[in-house]
Amino acid sequence: MSKDLTLDPDILESYVLGLTNAEDTARIEKLKAESPEVLREIQELQATLELLSSAHARNPRPHLKAAIWSSVQQAGADLQQSTRTQAQPRTTPSGSATASTSGSRSALLGFPFLSVLGISILAIGTSLYFMLRTSELQKSLVQTQLSIEQYKQRSNADEQRLRAIEQELHFRNSSSTHAIPLFGINDSKYIVARIYVNPQDTMRYITMTDAIDRNTGKLMVLWAQKEQRFVAVGEYTSATPGSMMKLQSTPASTEFALSMEESPRAQSLQASRLLAQSSASVLRTLQASTQRKKDPFIAGEPFRSMKRAAKH
Amino acid sequence: MALQARHTEEELIALLAERSERAFNELYEAYSPALYGIVVKIVHSEDIAEDLLQEAFVKIWQRADSFDRSKGSLFTWLLNVTRNHAIDYVRSKYARAQVHEAENSVSIADEQRVELPIDMIGLAEQIRTLPEDHRVLIDLLYFQGYTQKEISDEFQIPLGTIKTRVRAAFTHLRVLLKEYMYE
């Protein structure tokens, strides 16, 4: 035995059991061809395994032989068919005619199948098209519904705004409503605004945007003018642009008097108290001014009057 | 080494090349008991063994051209094809459950269907005289398709020890079967 094989004493046993890798198998087969000793060793081991297998031999049931022969025949037929199919591309020109005839027959046999396949594909395609189309329409419908909802909401908002404007116009155009110019003084500047007061309405909200110094955002003193009379309507220290001032008419006053309720955005009640004090004071000033029958605006009196009223 | 050879191995090889019904008949008569027996031994079920033998014969028929006389006898080649097919089956995950179920009923079938040829009775008795550890090793290697490494891992025995024992078991078996070898 070769020196190589003595290094691994069970390698021939492994070889006959089919457990050697490709490299060892090649090495052993080479040795087997070269060495009669190795060949005999292997043959004896194989014979041993043949005997070992024979010791477990048993006769199969009689029906099995026919069944196996049937399977073997079928396998043989399949093998021949496979071989014939593989050989077909290499046929001679005369063989091509046969192949062509066979192909025509296949084409004829394949026609119904192709027709069914075509119809199926068409049906599936149509179904898919309508499914997609339906899906798109549903999406479009949902978008339209959303748009309608948005239009409704916008329309409601517009309607409310229009109604508010109408009410405001109605209020302003009413014969009972008085338009009162307002003068605001912030440092040396004065601001002109206008409020509308209707004595029949107990409460009214007036936008005071124009009465606010846009530079500082503050409104120190407000004066109301009715004909030639002035009324201080309030003093705010933290007016916000666009805020609403709630005014209340006081029917008990001789001419009119304004009192101001606390705005939700006002920071203290002081404005109301100041308004009440200023109203009484300015009312007296206005009465005196009326007696003089001078236009305080033209004569520059309002500024002096306003300053006096503010000091008072 | 066929059990009931009416033809020499050379004649059977020539017949196999024909792939005729006569060739099948001769091959089947000569080798089917041994092939069937080894499959039953591996799968422990006659029903499964019949299916596997059928498939093995189909393989043999299809691969007849690949038989190489220089690598061993026809019987060895047939045994290897059949044994590998059965071991592959047993090693497949699906089959393991089926074989496990069949193991409980095969002992009864074994008792009923042992039909060893008369000249093989002594052979089987000789094999039964093998020491237990040698018999188990040969059974694992030959009938269950284990490798030496797998046996080493399974039984927590060093691989070197397994290899030594395998060689000893084969040597012992060869001595026991020597008298049958050149009949």
Tab-separated table of C-alpha atoms in Angstrom:
chain	number	residue	atom	x	y	z
A	1	MET	CA	0.000	0.000	0.000
A	2	SER	CA	1.256	3.463	-0.780
A	3	LYS	CA	2.770	5.646	1.890
A	4	ASP	CA	0.022	8.246	1.326
A	5	LEU	CA	-2.725	5.850	2.237
A	6	THR	CA	-1.038	4.570	5.345
A	7	LEU	CA	-1.324	8.078	6.743
A	8	ASP	CA	-5.093	7.714	6.826
A	9	PRO	CA	-5.789	4.097	7.687
A	10	ASP	CA	-9.531	4.175	7.021
A	11	ILE	CA	-9.360	5.967	3.682
A	12	LEU	CA	-10.110	2.890	1.591
A	13	GLU	CA	-13.084	2.046	3.783
A	14	SER	CA	-14.259	5.616	3.357
A	15	TYR	CA	-13.751	5.302	-0.386
A	16	VAL	CA	-15.904	2.182	-0.752
A	17	LEU	CA	-18.561	3.789	1.436
A	18	GLY	CA	-18.556	6.820	-0.867
A	19	LEU	CA	-17.414	9.160	1.921
A	20	THR	CA	-14.211	10.519	0.378
A	21	ASN	CA	-14.063	13.970	-1.179
A	22	ALA	CA	-13.289	14.492	-4.872
A	23	GLU	CA	-9.586	14.999	-4.250
A	24	ASP	CA	-9.164	11.812	-2.206
A	25	THR	CA	-11.334	9.873	-4.636
A	26	ALA	CA	-9.146	10.912	-7.562
A	27	ARG	CA	-6.015	10.058	-5.600
A	28	ILE	CA	-7.302	6.601	-4.683
A	29	GLU	CA	-8.435	5.829	-8.203
A	30	LYS	CA	-5.038	6.793	-9.488
A	31	LEU	CA	-3.412	4.506	-6.912
A	32	LYS	CA	-5.871	1.765	-7.748
A	33	ALA	CA	-4.823	1.902	-11.380
A	34	GLU	CA	-1.143	1.850	-10.428
A	35	SER	CA	-1.106	-0.536	-7.509
A	36	PRO	CA	-2.512	-4.112	-7.706
A	37	GLU	CA	-2.343	-4.179	-3.921
A	38	VAL	CA	-4.635	-1.195	-3.587
A	39	LEU	CA	-6.914	-2.574	-6.263
A	40	ARG	CA	-7.243	-5.886	-4.427
A	41	GLU	CA	-7.801	-4.155	-1.127
A	42	ILE	CA	-10.620	-2.121	-2.611
A	43	GLN	CA	-12.163	-5.106	-4.359
A	44	GLU	CA	-12.187	-7.048	-1.101
A	45	LEU	CA	-13.818	-4.189	0.735
A	46	GLN	CA	-16.459	-3.846	-1.989
A	47	ALA	CA	-17.065	-7.598	-1.905
A	48	THR	CA	-17.463	-7.371	1.864
A	49	LEU	CA	-20.136	-4.736	1.477
A	50	GLU	CA	-21.835	-6.784	-1.234
A	51	LEU	CA	-21.970	-9.706	1.177
A	52	LEU	CA	-23.177	-7.466	3.968
A	53	SER	CA	-26.005	-6.292	1.701
A	54	SER	CA	-26.762	-9.845	0.602
A	55	ALA	CA	-27.143	-10.870	4.224
A	56	HIS	CA	-30.222	-8.628	4.362
A	57	ALA	CA	-31.640	-9.806	1.057
A	58	ARG	CA	-35.348	-10.517	0.835
A	59	ASN	CA	-37.641	-11.265	-2.034
A	60	PRO	CA	-39.877	-8.387	-3.026
A	61	ARG	CA	-43.607	-9.015	-3.354
A	62	PRO	CA	-44.429	-10.542	-6.765
A	63	HIS	CA	-46.415	-7.568	-8.134
A	64	LEU	CA	-43.452	-5.254	-7.772
A	65	LYS	CA	-41.576	-6.567	-10.776
A	66	ALA	CA	-44.304	-5.617	-13.260
A	67	ALA	CA	-44.716	-2.215	-11.639
A	68	ILE	CA	-41.009	-1.514	-11.831
A	69	TRP	CA	-40.816	-2.704	-15.445
A	70	SER	CA	-43.676	-0.345	-16.294
A	71	SER	CA	-41.832	2.564	-14.680
A	72	VAL	CA	-38.594	1.626	-16.374
A	73	GLN	CA	-40.316	1.472	-19.773
A	74	GLN	CA	-41.937	4.855	-19.200
A	75	ALA	CA	-38.595	6.328	-18.175
A	76	GLY	CA	-37.005	4.845	-21.282
A	77	ALA	CA	-39.729	6.339	-23.474
A	78	ASP	CA	-39.303	9.725	-21.830
A	79	LEU	CA	-35.567	9.502	-22.334
A	80	GLN	CA	-35.991	8.667	-26.036
A	81	GLN	CA	-38.471	11.518	-26.450
A	82	SER	CA	-36.049	13.886	-24.755
A	83	THR	CA	-33.200	12.711	-26.969
A	84	ARG	CA	-35.364	13.101	-30.083
A	85	THR	CA	-36.395	16.621	-29.061
A	86	GLN	CA	-32.803	17.624	-28.482
A	87	ALA	CA	-31.790	16.145	-31.846
A	88	GLN	CA	-34.505	17.989	-33.834
A	89	PRO	CA	-32.582	21.228	-34.490
A	90	ARG	CA	-29.859	19.219	-36.176
A	91	THR	CA	-32.184	17.598	-38.809
A	92	THR	CA	-31.301	17.561	-42.482
A	93	PRO	CA	-33.277	19.615	-45.042
A	94	SER	CA	-35.503	16.591	-45.675
A	95	GLY	CA	-36.089	16.387	-41.969
A	96	SER	CA	-37.054	20.033	-41.963
A	97	ALA	CA	-40.169	19.253	-43.946
A	98	THR	CA	-41.226	16.762	-41.319
A	99	ALA	CA	-40.546	19.277	-38.618
A	100	SER	CA	-42.562	21.850	-40.557
A	101	THR	CA	-45.518	19.486	-40.866
A	102	SER	CA	-45.266	18.710	-37.212
A	103	GLY	CA	-45.085	22.421	-36.500
A	104	SER	CA	-48.227	23.084	-38.558
A	105	ARG	CA	-50.066	20.391	-36.651
A	106	SER	CA	-48.885	21.930	-33.414
A	107	ALA	CA	-50.021	25.321	-34.652
A	108	LEU	CA	-53.457	23.948	-35.493
A	109	LEU	CA	-53.710	22.250	-32.137
A	110	GLY	CA	-52.459	25.388	-30.464
A	111	PHE	CA	-55.023	27.673	-32.144
A	112	PRO	CA	-57.915	27.107	-29.675
A	113	PHE	CA	-55.528	27.440	-26.805
A	114	LEU	CA	-54.178	30.706	-28.179
A	115	SER	CA	-57.716	31.945	-28.784
A	116	VAL	CA	-58.741	31.205	-25.214
A	117	LEU	CA	-55.528	32.766	-23.991
A	118	GLY	CA	-56.151	35.883	-26.091
A	119	ILE	CA	-59.735	36.239	-24.884
A	120	SER	CA	-58.616	35.725	-21.298
A	121	ILE	CA	-55.925	38.377	-21.631
A	122	LEU	CA	-58.442	40.760	-23.234
A	123	ALA	CA	-60.973	40.115	-20.458
A	124	ILE	CA	-58.369	40.611	-17.765
A	125	GLY	CA	-57.138	43.773	-19.475
A	126	THR	CA	-60.661	45.175	-19.759
A	127	SER	CA	-61.380	44.347	-16.124
A	128	LEU	CA	-58.172	46.022	-15.052
A	129	TYR	CA	-58.977	49.085	-17.158
A	130	PHE	CA	-62.435	49.461	-15.609
A	131	MET	CA	-61.088	48.803	-12.145
A	132	LEU	CA	-58.508	51.547	-12.582
A	133	ARG	CA	-61.066	53.844	-14.193
A	134	THR	CA	-63.503	53.264	-11.316
A	135	SER	CA	-60.753	53.910	-8.832
A	136	GLU	CA	-59.869	57.188	-10.569
A	137	LEU	CA	-63.520	58.238	-10.672
A	138	GLN	CA	-63.901	57.473	-6.985
A	139	LYS	CA	-60.874	59.592	-6.200
A	140	SER	CA	-62.231	62.391	-8.359
A	141	LEU	CA	-65.600	62.150	-6.633
A	142	VAL	CA	-64.001	62.389	-3.214
A	143	GLN	CA	-62.010	65.433	-4.337
A	144	THR	CA	-65.158	67.036	-5.733
A	145	GLN	CA	-67.005	66.390	-2.469
A	146	LEU	CA	-64.141	67.985	-0.570
A	147	SER	CA	-64.189	70.979	-2.914
A	148	ILE	CA	-67.946	71.347	-2.462
A	149	GLU	CA	-67.485	71.243	1.283
A	150	GLN	CA	-64.782	73.892	1.065
A	151	TYR	CA	-67.008	76.067	-1.141
A	152	LYS	CA	-69.858	75.660	1.336
A	153	GLN	CA	-67.632	76.665	4.224
A	154	ARG	CA	-66.239	79.602	2.266
A	155	SER	CA	-69.728	80.559	1.195
A	156	ASN	CA	-70.955	80.460	4.794
A	157	ALA	CA	-68.046	82.623	5.883
A	158	ASP	CA	-68.713	85.064	3.065
A	159	GLU	CA	-72.399	85.107	3.903
A	160	GLN	CA	-71.673	85.828	7.533
A	161	ARG	CA	-69.274	88.583	6.564
A	162	LEU	CA	-71.818	90.065	4.164
A	163	ARG	CA	-74.504	89.904	6.805
A	164	ALA	CA	-72.209	91.657	9.244
A	165	ILE	CA	-71.454	94.346	6.686
A	166	GLU	CA	-75.161	94.755	5.943
A	167	GLN	CA	-75.934	95.057	9.626
A	168	GLU	CA	-73.135	97.491	10.062
A	169	LEU	CA	-74.323	99.559	7.095
A	170	HIS	CA	-77.862	99.407	8.361
A	171	PHE	CA	-76.666	100.490	11.742
A	172	ARG	CA	-74.584	103.333	10.354
A	173	ASN	CA	-77.368	104.525	8.047
A	174	SER	CA	-79.989	104.496	10.730
A	175	SER	CA	-81.401	107.928	11.571
A	176	SER	CA	-80.715	107.262	15.221
A	177	THR	CA	-77.034	106.549	14.715
A	178	HIS	CA	-74.471	109.209	15.370
A	179	ALA	CA	-71.138	109.223	13.676
A	180	ILE	CA	-68.541	110.486	16.090
A	181	PRO	CA	-65.095	111.486	14.989
A	182	LEU	CA	-62.411	110.458	17.415
A	183	PHE	CA	-59.173	112.180	18.061
A	184	GLY	CA	-56.386	110.370	19.651
A	185	ILE	CA	-53.377	112.007	21.137
A	186	ASN	CA	-50.201	110.170	21.455
A	187	ASP	CA	-47.438	112.457	22.537
A	188	SER	CA	-47.725	115.417	20.131
A	189	LYS	CA	-49.598	113.569	17.441
A	190	TYR	CA	-53.280	113.147	17.145
A	191	ILE	CA	-55.202	110.449	15.403
A	192	VAL	CA	-58.553	110.751	13.701
A	193	ALA	CA	-61.086	107.949	13.837
A	194	ARG	CA	-64.803	107.609	13.725
A	195	ILE	CA	-67.286	105.686	15.798
A	196	TYR	CA	-70.966	105.200	15.339
A	197	VAL	CA	-73.279	105.314	18.275
A	198	ASN	CA	-76.961	104.575	18.271
A	199	PRO	CA	-78.659	105.433	21.579
A	200	GLN	CA	-81.282	102.801	20.944
A	201	ASP	CA	-78.663	100.091	20.944
A	202	THR	CA	-77.400	99.405	24.359
A	203	MET	CA	-74.203	97.767	23.122
A	204	ARG	CA	-72.086	98.295	20.097
A	205	TYR	CA	-68.718	97.227	18.903
A	206	ILE	CA	-66.662	99.603	16.899
A	207	THR	CA	-63.435	98.925	15.172
A	208	MET	CA	-60.779	101.174	16.582
A	209	THR	CA	-57.995	100.428	14.155
A	210	ASP	CA	-57.735	103.947	12.868
A	211	ALA	CA	-57.635	105.401	16.356
A	212	ILE	CA	-54.384	103.701	17.188
A	213	ASP	CA	-50.968	105.117	16.693
A	214	ARG	CA	-49.465	102.594	14.355
A	215	ASN	CA	-45.987	103.551	15.443
A	216	THR	CA	-46.396	102.837	19.114
A	217	GLY	CA	-49.570	100.766	19.185
A	218	LYS	CA	-50.841	102.967	22.026
A	219	LEU	CA	-53.955	105.074	22.336
A	220	MET	CA	-53.669	107.540	25.156
A	221	VAL	CA	-56.767	109.650	24.935
A	222	LEU	CA	-59.809	109.403	22.763
A	223	TRP	CA	-62.083	112.261	22.072
A	224	ALA	CA	-65.477	111.981	20.483
A	225	GLN	CA	-66.916	114.776	18.491
A	226	LYS	CA	-70.615	115.249	18.034
A	227	GLU	CA	-71.301	118.317	15.972
A	228	GLN	CA	-69.095	120.760	17.778
A	229	ARG	CA	-68.862	118.938	21.026
A	230	PHE	CA	-66.128	116.621	22.173
A	231	VAL	CA	-66.247	113.663	24.411
A	232	ALA	CA	-63.338	111.807	25.770
A	233	VAL	CA	-64.162	108.198	25.261
A	234	GLY	CA	-61.266	106.470	26.843
A	235	GLU	CA	-57.686	105.986	27.475
A	236	TYR	CA	-55.907	102.801	26.748
A	237	THR	CA	-52.415	101.860	27.463
A	238	SER	CA	-52.348	98.626	25.597
A	239	ALA	CA	-54.655	98.792	22.656
A	240	THR	CA	-54.096	96.229	20.001
A	241	PRO	CA	-54.538	97.036	16.330
A	242	GLY	CA	-57.817	95.656	15.117
A	243	SER	CA	-59.263	95.273	18.604
A	244	MET	CA	-62.903	96.012	19.265
A	245	MET	CA	-64.101	98.573	21.740
A	246	LYS	CA	-67.406	97.954	23.369
A	247	LEU	CA	-69.404	101.149	23.724
A	248	GLN	CA	-72.543	101.693	25.624
A	249	SER	CA	-74.795	104.615	25.189
A	250	THR	CA	-76.213	106.281	28.235
A	251	PRO	CA	-79.693	107.599	27.526
A	252	ALA	CA	-79.702	109.310	30.884
A	253	SER	CA	-77.111	111.883	29.802
A	254	THR	CA	-78.215	115.314	28.558
A	255	GLU	CA	-76.756	115.082	25.152
A	256	PHE	CA	-75.078	111.777	25.053
A	257	ALA	CA	-72.475	110.148	27.035
A	258	LEU	CA	-70.300	107.313	26.242
A	259	SER	CA	-69.134	104.781	28.610
A	260	MET	CA	-66.822	102.121	27.739
A	261	GLU	CA	-66.974	98.627	29.021
A	262	GLU	CA	-63.926	96.622	29.429
A	263	SER	CA	-62.794	95.102	26.201
A	264	PRO	CA	-61.723	91.478	26.290
A	265	ARG	CA	-58.367	92.698	25.149
A	266	ALA	CA	-58.067	95.531	27.654
A	267	GLN	CA	-55.688	94.808	30.460
A	268	SER	CA	-57.392	96.657	33.284
A	269	LEU	CA	-60.575	98.244	34.432
A	270	GLN	CA	-58.938	101.598	34.611
A	271	ALA	CA	-60.060	102.474	31.120
A	272	SER	CA	-63.708	102.304	32.132
A	273	ARG	CA	-63.159	104.504	35.160
A	274	LEU	CA	-61.141	106.980	33.171
A	275	LEU	CA	-63.823	107.018	30.539
A	276	ALA	CA	-66.494	107.813	33.057
A	277	GLN	CA	-64.453	110.627	34.583
A	278	SER	CA	-63.402	111.965	31.225
A	279	SER	CA	-66.924	111.811	29.895
A	280	ALA	CA	-68.263	113.991	32.673
A	281	SER	CA	-65.390	116.413	32.356
A	282	VAL	CA	-65.487	116.631	28.605
A	283	LEU	CA	-69.207	116.993	28.650
A	284	ARG	CA	-68.835	120.120	30.663
A	285	THR	CA	-66.129	121.381	28.334
A	286	LEU	CA	-68.279	120.642	25.326
A	287	GLN	CA	-71.202	122.477	26.823
A	288	ALA	CA	-69.000	125.496	27.414
A	289	SER	CA	-67.588	125.257	23.947
A	290	THR	CA	-71.037	125.096	22.456
A	291	GLN	CA	-71.978	128.211	24.295
A	292	ARG	CA	-69.060	129.965	22.628
A	293	LYS	CA	-70.334	128.699	19.300
A	294	LYS	CA	-66.886	128.343	17.941
A	295	ASP	CA	-65.655	125.555	15.835
A	296	PRO	CA	-63.089	123.990	18.047
A	297	PHE	CA	-61.575	122.164	15.236
A	298	ILE	CA	-60.916	125.227	13.092
A	299	ALA	CA	-59.899	127.385	15.997
A	300	GLY	CA	-57.570	124.869	17.324
A	301	GLU	CA	-59.570	124.719	20.461
A	302	PRO	CA	-59.918	120.956	20.554
A	303	PHE	CA	-56.283	120.520	21.267
A	304	ARG	CA	-56.279	122.932	24.111
A	305	SER	CA	-59.560	121.543	25.344
A	306	MET	CA	-58.343	118.047	25.051
A	307	LYS	CA	-55.208	118.897	26.950
A	308	ARG	CA	-57.144	120.600	29.644
A	309	ALA	CA	-59.537	117.703	29.850
A	310	ALA	CA	-56.727	115.295	30.060
A	311	LYS	CA	-55.116	117.270	32.866
A	312	HIS	CA	-58.405	117.587	34.633
B	1	MET	CA	-21.863	-10.828	-6.206
B	2	ALA	CA	-25.400	-11.664	-7.206
B	3	LEU	CA	-27.406	-13.993	-5.082
B	4	GLN	CA	-28.997	-16.090	-7.782
B	5	ALA	CA	-26.856	-15.390	-10.800
B	6	ARG	CA	-27.826	-17.339	-13.913
B	7	HIS	CA	-25.437	-15.146	-15.870
B	8	THR	CA	-21.966	-13.888	-15.253
B	9	GLU	CA	-21.550	-10.221	-14.434
B	10	GLU	CA	-20.097	-9.595	-17.854
B	11	GLU	CA	-23.226	-11.037	-19.459
B	12	LEU	CA	-25.438	-8.907	-17.231
B	13	ILE	CA	-23.503	-5.753	-18.138
B	14	ALA	CA	-24.009	-6.545	-21.798
B	15	LEU	CA	-27.706	-7.132	-21.188
B	16	LEU	CA	-28.050	-3.846	-19.316
B	17	ALA	CA	-26.647	-2.020	-22.333
B	18	GLU	CA	-29.539	-3.427	-24.416
B	19	ARG	CA	-32.158	-2.028	-22.045
B	20	SER	CA	-34.497	-4.767	-23.216
B	21	GLU	CA	-37.208	-6.510	-21.230
B	22	ARG	CA	-35.022	-9.582	-21.111
B	23	ALA	CA	-32.204	-7.509	-19.661
B	24	PHE	CA	-34.559	-6.132	-17.018
B	25	ASN	CA	-35.806	-9.620	-16.127
B	26	GLU	CA	-32.305	-10.988	-15.681
B	27	LEU	CA	-31.120	-7.975	-13.709
B	28	TYR	CA	-34.204	-8.010	-11.509
B	29	GLU	CA	-33.951	-11.713	-10.767
B	30	ALA	CA	-30.280	-11.446	-9.962
B	31	TYR	CA	-30.185	-8.337	-7.821
B	32	SER	CA	-33.638	-7.268	-6.648
B	33	PRO	CA	-33.586	-9.334	-3.364
B	34	ALA	CA	-30.322	-7.725	-2.246
B	35	LEU	CA	-31.367	-4.259	-3.381
B	36	TYR	CA	-34.802	-4.563	-1.841
B	37	GLY	CA	-33.329	-5.932	1.388
B	38	ILE	CA	-30.929	-3.040	1.780
B	39	VAL	CA	-33.673	-0.503	1.153
B	40	VAL	CA	-35.920	-2.131	3.767
B	41	LYS	CA	-32.973	-2.135	6.157
B	42	ILE	CA	-32.518	1.603	5.584
B	43	VAL	CA	-36.123	2.846	5.587
B	44	HIS	CA	-37.708	0.258	7.895
B	45	SER	CA	-40.835	0.109	5.745
B	46	GLU	CA	-41.705	-2.313	2.964
B	47	ASP	CA	-44.204	0.033	1.352
B	48	ILE	CA	-41.672	2.847	1.157
B	49	ALA	CA	-38.980	0.375	0.127
B	50	GLU	CA	-41.076	-0.768	-2.838
B	51	ASP	CA	-41.463	2.790	-4.059
B	52	LEU	CA	-37.789	3.508	-3.553
B	53	LEU	CA	-36.708	0.305	-5.314
B	54	GLN	CA	-38.912	1.256	-8.249
B	55	GLU	CA	-37.302	4.692	-8.426
B	56	ALA	CA	-33.844	3.180	-8.024
B	57	PHE	CA	-34.413	0.852	-10.967
B	58	VAL	CA	-35.494	3.790	-13.084
B	59	LYS	CA	-32.262	5.568	-12.149
B	60	ILE	CA	-30.258	2.452	-12.952
B	61	TRP	CA	-31.981	2.210	-16.328
B	62	GLN	CA	-31.343	5.863	-17.119
B	63	ARG	CA	-27.748	5.899	-15.899
B	64	ALA	CA	-26.677	2.535	-17.298
B	65	ASP	CA	-24.230	4.296	-19.605
B	66	SER	CA	-22.408	5.848	-16.664
B	67	PHE	CA	-21.469	2.462	-15.190
B	68	ASP	CA	-17.665	2.177	-15.179
B	69	ARG	CA	-16.375	-1.337	-14.851
B	70	SER	CA	-13.000	-0.084	-13.696
B	71	LYS	CA	-14.484	1.456	-10.559
B	72	GLY	CA	-16.077	-1.685	-9.268
B	73	SER	CA	-18.467	-4.494	-9.969
B	74	LEU	CA	-21.939	-4.098	-11.393
B	75	PHE	CA	-23.393	-5.247	-8.082
B	76	THR	CA	-21.436	-2.584	-6.192
B	77	TRP	CA	-22.666	0.050	-8.617
B	78	LEU	CA	-26.277	-1.109	-8.283
B	79	LEU	CA	-25.939	-1.167	-4.499
B	80	ASN	CA	-24.499	2.341	-4.437
B	81	VAL	CA	-27.251	3.772	-6.639
B	82	THR	CA	-29.982	2.106	-4.584
B	83	ARG	CA	-28.431	2.747	-1.178
B	84	ASN	CA	-27.757	6.420	-1.916
B	85	HIS	CA	-31.319	6.874	-3.137
B	86	ALA	CA	-32.729	5.333	0.041
B	87	ILE	CA	-30.383	7.285	2.323
B	88	ASP	CA	-31.261	10.511	0.521
B	89	TYR	CA	-34.905	9.725	1.161
B	90	VAL	CA	-34.351	9.024	4.833
B	91	ARG	CA	-32.293	12.180	5.218
B	92	SER	CA	-34.974	14.338	3.732
B	93	LYS	CA	-36.896	16.142	6.446
B	94	TYR	CA	-40.285	14.992	5.244
B	95	ALA	CA	-39.372	11.348	5.112
B	96	ARG	CA	-37.971	11.211	8.612
B	97	ALA	CA	-41.399	11.529	10.158
B	98	GLN	CA	-42.818	8.831	7.912
B	99	VAL	CA	-39.965	6.453	8.621
B	100	HIS	CA	-40.318	7.102	12.330
B	101	GLU	CA	-43.973	6.073	12.139
B	102	ALA	CA	-43.154	2.997	10.085
B	103	GLU	CA	-40.485	1.833	12.529
B	104	ASN	CA	-43.112	0.627	14.980
B	105	SER	CA	-44.771	-1.723	12.505
B	106	VAL	CA	-41.724	-2.996	10.647
B	107	SER	CA	-40.695	-5.494	13.339
B	108	ILE	CA	-43.867	-7.520	12.706
B	109	ALA	CA	-43.335	-7.386	8.964
B	110	ASP	CA	-39.719	-8.456	9.445
B	111	GLU	CA	-40.812	-11.615	11.201
B	112	GLN	CA	-43.343	-12.433	8.514
B	113	ARG	CA	-41.334	-11.716	5.442
B	114	VAL	CA	-37.765	-12.861	6.016
B	115	GLU	CA	-37.090	-15.097	3.069
B	116	LEU	CA	-33.336	-15.348	2.926
B	117	PRO	CA	-31.918	-17.687	0.321
B	118	ILE	CA	-30.544	-20.854	1.884
B	119	ASP	CA	-26.913	-20.001	1.123
B	120	MET	CA	-27.281	-16.646	2.835
B	121	ILE	CA	-28.481	-17.933	6.186
B	122	GLY	CA	-24.958	-18.695	7.334
B	123	LEU	CA	-23.806	-15.306	6.138
B	124	ALA	CA	-26.344	-13.489	8.273
B	125	GLU	CA	-25.348	-15.587	11.279
B	126	GLN	CA	-21.712	-14.716	10.744
B	127	ILE	CA	-22.506	-11.004	10.679
B	128	ARG	CA	-24.450	-11.327	13.908
B	129	THR	CA	-21.274	-12.552	15.595
B	130	LEU	CA	-19.648	-9.164	15.107
B	131	PRO	CA	-18.993	-7.281	18.346
B	132	GLU	CA	-21.748	-4.830	19.176
B	133	ASP	CA	-19.651	-1.696	18.700
B	134	HIS	CA	-18.428	-2.876	15.275
B	135	ARG	CA	-21.921	-3.794	14.180
B	136	VAL	CA	-23.277	-0.431	15.241
B	137	LEU	CA	-20.491	1.396	13.428
B	138	ILE	CA	-21.027	-0.502	10.192
B	139	ASP	CA	-24.776	-0.022	10.495
B	140	LEU	CA	-24.387	3.734	10.947
B	141	LEU	CA	-21.896	4.088	8.111
B	142	TYR	CA	-23.394	1.749	5.560
B	143	PHE	CA	-27.107	1.612	6.231
B	144	GLN	CA	-27.746	5.021	7.691
B	145	GLY	CA	-25.303	7.065	5.634
B	146	TYR	CA	-23.429	8.665	8.514
B	147	THR	CA	-19.935	10.021	8.022
B	148	GLN	CA	-17.182	9.366	10.552
B	149	LYS	CA	-17.397	13.018	11.596
B	150	GLU	CA	-21.135	12.759	12.192
B	151	ILE	CA	-20.688	9.657	14.312
B	152	SER	CA	-17.950	11.422	16.268
B	153	ASP	CA	-20.223	14.384	16.932
B	154	GLU	CA	-23.266	12.253	17.695
B	155	PHE	CA	-21.570	9.956	20.201
B	156	GLN	CA	-18.992	12.413	21.543
B	157	ILE	CA	-16.106	10.154	20.540
B	158	PRO	CA	-12.893	11.557	19.050
B	159	LEU	CA	-12.777	11.333	15.270
B	160	GLY	CA	-9.457	9.483	15.373
B	161	THR	CA	-10.979	6.827	17.598
B	162	ILE	CA	-13.898	6.426	15.224
B	163	LYS	CA	-11.579	5.996	12.254
B	164	THR	CA	-9.563	3.364	14.081
B	165	ARG	CA	-12.700	1.493	15.068
B	166	VAL	CA	-14.095	1.675	11.548
B	167	ARG	CA	-10.995	0.089	10.155
B	168	ALA	CA	-11.096	-2.586	12.877
B	169	ALA	CA	-14.753	-3.294	12.183
B	170	PHE	CA	-14.136	-3.716	8.481
B	171	THR	CA	-11.155	-5.937	9.097
B	172	HIS	CA	-13.229	-8.065	11.425
B	173	LEU	CA	-16.079	-8.248	8.936
B	174	ARG	CA	-13.750	-9.217	6.118
B	175	VAL	CA	-12.350	-12.042	8.203
B	176	LEU	CA	-15.826	-13.277	9.046
B	177	LEU	CA	-16.991	-13.198	5.427
B	178	LYS	CA	-13.808	-14.448	3.840
B	179	GLU	CA	-15.189	-17.900	3.199
B	180	TYR	CA	-18.139	-16.455	1.219
B	181	MET	CA	-16.049	-14.073	-0.800
B	182	TYR	CA	-14.656	-16.323	-3.518
B	183	GLU	CA	-17.399	-18.866	-3.901
